Short mmCIF file of C-alpha atoms and ligand atoms in Angstrom, two decimals:
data_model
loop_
_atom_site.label_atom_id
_atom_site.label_comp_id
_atom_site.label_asym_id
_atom_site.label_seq_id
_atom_site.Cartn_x
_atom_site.Cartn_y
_atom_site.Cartn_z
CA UNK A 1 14.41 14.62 15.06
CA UNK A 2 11.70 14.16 18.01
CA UNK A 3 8.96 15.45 15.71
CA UNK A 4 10.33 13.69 12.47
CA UNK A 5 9.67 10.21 14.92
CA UNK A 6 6.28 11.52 15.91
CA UNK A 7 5.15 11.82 12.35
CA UNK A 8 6.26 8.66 11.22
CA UNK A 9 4.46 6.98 13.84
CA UNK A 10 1.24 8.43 13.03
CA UNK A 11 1.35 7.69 9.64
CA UNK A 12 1.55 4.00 10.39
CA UNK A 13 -0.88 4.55 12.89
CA UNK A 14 -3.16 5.62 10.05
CA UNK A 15 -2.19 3.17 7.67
CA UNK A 16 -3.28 0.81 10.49
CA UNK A 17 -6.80 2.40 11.05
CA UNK A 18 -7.01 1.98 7.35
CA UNK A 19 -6.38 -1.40 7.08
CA UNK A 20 -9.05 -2.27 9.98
CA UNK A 21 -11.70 -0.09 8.65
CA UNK A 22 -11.22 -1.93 5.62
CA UNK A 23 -11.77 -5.40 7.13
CA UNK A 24 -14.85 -4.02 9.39
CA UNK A 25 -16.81 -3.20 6.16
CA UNK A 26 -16.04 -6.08 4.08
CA UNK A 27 -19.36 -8.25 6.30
CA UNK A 28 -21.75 -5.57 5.25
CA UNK A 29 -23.93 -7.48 3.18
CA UNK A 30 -27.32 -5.82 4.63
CA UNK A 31 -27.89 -2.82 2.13
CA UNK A 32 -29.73 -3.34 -1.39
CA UNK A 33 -25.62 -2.43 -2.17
CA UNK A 34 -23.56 -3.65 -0.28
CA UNK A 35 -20.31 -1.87 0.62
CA UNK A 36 -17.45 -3.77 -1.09
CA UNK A 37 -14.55 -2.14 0.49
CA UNK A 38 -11.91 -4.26 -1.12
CA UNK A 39 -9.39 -5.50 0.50
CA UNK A 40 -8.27 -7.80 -2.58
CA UNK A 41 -5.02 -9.79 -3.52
CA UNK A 42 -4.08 -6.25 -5.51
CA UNK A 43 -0.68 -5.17 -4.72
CA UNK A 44 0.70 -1.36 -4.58
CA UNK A 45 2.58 -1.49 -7.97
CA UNK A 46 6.41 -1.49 -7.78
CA UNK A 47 5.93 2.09 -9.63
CA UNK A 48 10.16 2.54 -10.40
CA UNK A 49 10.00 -0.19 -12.49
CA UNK A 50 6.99 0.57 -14.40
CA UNK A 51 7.24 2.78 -18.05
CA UNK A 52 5.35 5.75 -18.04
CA UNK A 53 3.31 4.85 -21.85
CA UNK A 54 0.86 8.21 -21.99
CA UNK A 55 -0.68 10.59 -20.15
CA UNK A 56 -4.01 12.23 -20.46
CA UNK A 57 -4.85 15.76 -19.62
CA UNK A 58 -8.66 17.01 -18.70
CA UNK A 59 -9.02 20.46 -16.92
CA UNK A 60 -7.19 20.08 -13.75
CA UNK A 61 -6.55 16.17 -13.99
CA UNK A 62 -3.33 14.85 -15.66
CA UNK A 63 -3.16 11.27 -15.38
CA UNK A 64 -0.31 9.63 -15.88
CA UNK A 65 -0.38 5.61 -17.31
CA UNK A 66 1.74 3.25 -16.12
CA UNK A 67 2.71 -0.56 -16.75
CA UNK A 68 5.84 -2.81 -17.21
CA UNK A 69 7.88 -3.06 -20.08
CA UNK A 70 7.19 -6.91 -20.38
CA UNK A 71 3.36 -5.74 -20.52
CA UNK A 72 4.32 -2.86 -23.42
CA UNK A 73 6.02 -5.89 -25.52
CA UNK A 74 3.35 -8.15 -24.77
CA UNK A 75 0.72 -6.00 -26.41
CA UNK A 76 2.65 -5.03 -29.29
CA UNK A 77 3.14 -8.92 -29.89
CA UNK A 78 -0.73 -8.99 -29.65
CA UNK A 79 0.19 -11.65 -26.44
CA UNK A 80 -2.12 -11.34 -23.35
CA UNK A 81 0.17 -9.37 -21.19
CA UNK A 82 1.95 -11.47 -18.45
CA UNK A 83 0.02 -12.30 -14.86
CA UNK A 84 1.20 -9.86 -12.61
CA UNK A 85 1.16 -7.57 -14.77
CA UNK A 86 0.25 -3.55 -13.25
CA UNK A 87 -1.24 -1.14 -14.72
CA UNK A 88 -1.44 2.32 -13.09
CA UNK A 89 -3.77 5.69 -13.34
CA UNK A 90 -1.79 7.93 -11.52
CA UNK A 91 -4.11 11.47 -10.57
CA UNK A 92 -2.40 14.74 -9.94
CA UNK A 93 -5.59 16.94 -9.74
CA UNK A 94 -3.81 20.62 -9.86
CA UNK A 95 -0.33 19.12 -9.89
CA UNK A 96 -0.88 17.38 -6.66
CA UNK A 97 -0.88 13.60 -6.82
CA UNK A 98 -4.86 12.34 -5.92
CA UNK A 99 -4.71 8.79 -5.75
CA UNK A 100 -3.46 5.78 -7.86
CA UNK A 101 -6.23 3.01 -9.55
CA UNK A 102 -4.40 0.52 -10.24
CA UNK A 103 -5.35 -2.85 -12.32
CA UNK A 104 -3.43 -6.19 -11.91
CA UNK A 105 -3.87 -9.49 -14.31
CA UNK A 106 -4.21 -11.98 -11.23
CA UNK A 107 -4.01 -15.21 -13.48
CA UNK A 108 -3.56 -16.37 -17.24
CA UNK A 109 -7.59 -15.24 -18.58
CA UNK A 110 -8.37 -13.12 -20.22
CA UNK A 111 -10.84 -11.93 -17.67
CA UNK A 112 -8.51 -12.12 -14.69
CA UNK A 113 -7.87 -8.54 -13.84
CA UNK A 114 -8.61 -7.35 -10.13
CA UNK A 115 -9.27 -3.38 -9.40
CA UNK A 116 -7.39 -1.30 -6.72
CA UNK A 117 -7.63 2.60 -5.44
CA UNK A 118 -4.75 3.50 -3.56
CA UNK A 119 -4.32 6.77 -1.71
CA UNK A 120 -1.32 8.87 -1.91
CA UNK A 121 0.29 7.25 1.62
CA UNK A 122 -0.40 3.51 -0.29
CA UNK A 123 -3.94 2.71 2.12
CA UNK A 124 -6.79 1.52 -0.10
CA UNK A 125 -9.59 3.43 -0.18
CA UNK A 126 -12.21 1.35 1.80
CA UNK A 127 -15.25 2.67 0.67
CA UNK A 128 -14.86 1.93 -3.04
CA UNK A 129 -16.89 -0.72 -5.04
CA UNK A 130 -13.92 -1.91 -7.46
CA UNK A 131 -16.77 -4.05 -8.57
CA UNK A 132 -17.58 -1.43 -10.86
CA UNK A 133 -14.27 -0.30 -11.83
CA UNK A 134 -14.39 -3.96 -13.66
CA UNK A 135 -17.80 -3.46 -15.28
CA UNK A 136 -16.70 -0.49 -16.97
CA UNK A 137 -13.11 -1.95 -17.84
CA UNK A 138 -14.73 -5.01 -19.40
CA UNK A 139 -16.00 -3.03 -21.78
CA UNK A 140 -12.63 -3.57 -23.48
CA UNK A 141 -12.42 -6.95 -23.39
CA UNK A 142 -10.69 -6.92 -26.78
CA UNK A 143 -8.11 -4.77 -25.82
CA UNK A 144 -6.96 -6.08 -22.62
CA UNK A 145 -9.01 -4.00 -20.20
CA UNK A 146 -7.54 -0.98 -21.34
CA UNK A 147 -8.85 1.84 -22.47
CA UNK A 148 -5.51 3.70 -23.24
CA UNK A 149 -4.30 -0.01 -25.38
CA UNK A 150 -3.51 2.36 -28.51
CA UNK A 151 -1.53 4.47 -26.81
CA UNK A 152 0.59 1.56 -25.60
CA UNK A 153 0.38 0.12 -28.77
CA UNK A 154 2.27 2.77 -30.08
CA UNK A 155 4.77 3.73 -27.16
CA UNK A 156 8.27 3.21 -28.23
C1 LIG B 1 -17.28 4.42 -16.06
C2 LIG B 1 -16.07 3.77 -16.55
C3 LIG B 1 -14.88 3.59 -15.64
C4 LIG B 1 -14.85 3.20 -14.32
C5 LIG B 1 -16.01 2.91 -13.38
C6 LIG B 1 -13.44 3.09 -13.97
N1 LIG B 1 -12.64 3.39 -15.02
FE1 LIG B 1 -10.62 3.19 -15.13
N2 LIG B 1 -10.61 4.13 -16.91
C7 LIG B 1 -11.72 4.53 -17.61
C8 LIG B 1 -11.31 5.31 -18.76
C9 LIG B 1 -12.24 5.94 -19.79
C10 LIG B 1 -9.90 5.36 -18.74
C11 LIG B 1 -8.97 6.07 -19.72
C12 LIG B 1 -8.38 7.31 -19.08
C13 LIG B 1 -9.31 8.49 -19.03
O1 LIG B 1 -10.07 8.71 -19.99
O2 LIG B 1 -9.29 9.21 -18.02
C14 LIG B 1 -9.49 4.56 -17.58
C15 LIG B 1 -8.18 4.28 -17.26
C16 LIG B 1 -7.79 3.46 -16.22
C17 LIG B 1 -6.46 2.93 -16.02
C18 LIG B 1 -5.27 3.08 -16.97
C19 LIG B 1 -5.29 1.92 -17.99
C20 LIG B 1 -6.43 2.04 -18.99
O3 LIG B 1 -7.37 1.23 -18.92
O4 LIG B 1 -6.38 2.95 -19.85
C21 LIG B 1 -6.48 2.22 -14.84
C22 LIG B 1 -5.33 1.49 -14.21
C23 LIG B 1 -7.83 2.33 -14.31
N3 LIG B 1 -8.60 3.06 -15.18
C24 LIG B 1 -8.24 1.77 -13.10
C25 LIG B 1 -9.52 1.93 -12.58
C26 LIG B 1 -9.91 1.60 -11.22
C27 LIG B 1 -9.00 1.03 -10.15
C28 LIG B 1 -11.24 1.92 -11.10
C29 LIG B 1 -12.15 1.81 -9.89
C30 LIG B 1 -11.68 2.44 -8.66
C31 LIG B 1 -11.68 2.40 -12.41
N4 LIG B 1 -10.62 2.42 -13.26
C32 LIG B 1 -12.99 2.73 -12.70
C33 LIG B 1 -13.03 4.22 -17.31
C34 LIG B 1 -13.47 3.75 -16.06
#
């Protein structure tokens, strides 16, 4: 019991250091690229109400898709899916979960989607420019910022 205590206090601990890290980066502006550790309105996605839509297998990743049902109608109603709206990359590399990247539709654009990686214990990972997780994403500006829409498409 002792030691069950111990470990749950470190992991907050850690979430904690996280969370400051984060927020100690985020004034670097002095480099020719700037570190932009994002701490951004993205939420951790409520992942037991999500439908799992596809997964897609490479080597030792298996990635998992995620998003919400209202999302999954939306599309197949060719309807911009609702703000709020998740969508999740979850990464087992060798059947051990990696990390989640995780999009969110933050307002009513089209173009409103904000860009999140989340470690397995939930903490962001500071380091990461999600700047360019939208770059590449917008190249599927016609299909929602997805580029597994046809396999949503088609989920029953
Ligand atoms: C260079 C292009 C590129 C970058 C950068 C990129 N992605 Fe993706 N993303 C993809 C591709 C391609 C897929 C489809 C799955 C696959 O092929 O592995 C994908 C899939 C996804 C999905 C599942 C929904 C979908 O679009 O199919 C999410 C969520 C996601 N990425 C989030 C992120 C996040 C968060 C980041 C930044 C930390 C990021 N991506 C960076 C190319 C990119």
């Amino acid at each position: 019991m002792k030691q069950r205590i111990w470990r749950l206090g470190l992991s907050s601990v850690s979430v904690a250091t996280a969370a400051v890290c984060g927020y100690l980066i985020l004034p670097d502006g002095k480099g020719p690229t700037p570190a932009r550790a994002e701490t951004n309105a993205v939420t951790f996605p409520p992942l037991e109400q999500l439908e799992h839509y596809t997964t897609v297998r490479r080597g030792v990743t298996r990635e998992h898709m995620l998003t919400s049902r209202a999302a999954l109608d939306a599309i197949k109603a060719s309807q911009p899916v609702p703000t709020g709206t998740h969508v999740v990359l979850v990464d087992y590399q060798s059947d051990v979960l990696h990390r989640y990247l995780v999009s969110e539709k933050m307002g009513d654009g089209p173009e409103d989607w904000q860009y999140q990686w989340f470690w397995p214990d939930r903490s962001i990972k500071g380091d990461e420019n999600t700047a360019r997780c939208y770059s590449c994403h917008q190249s599927r500006q016609d299909r929602q910022f997805m580029f597994t829409f046809t396999d949503a498409l088609s989920f029953k």
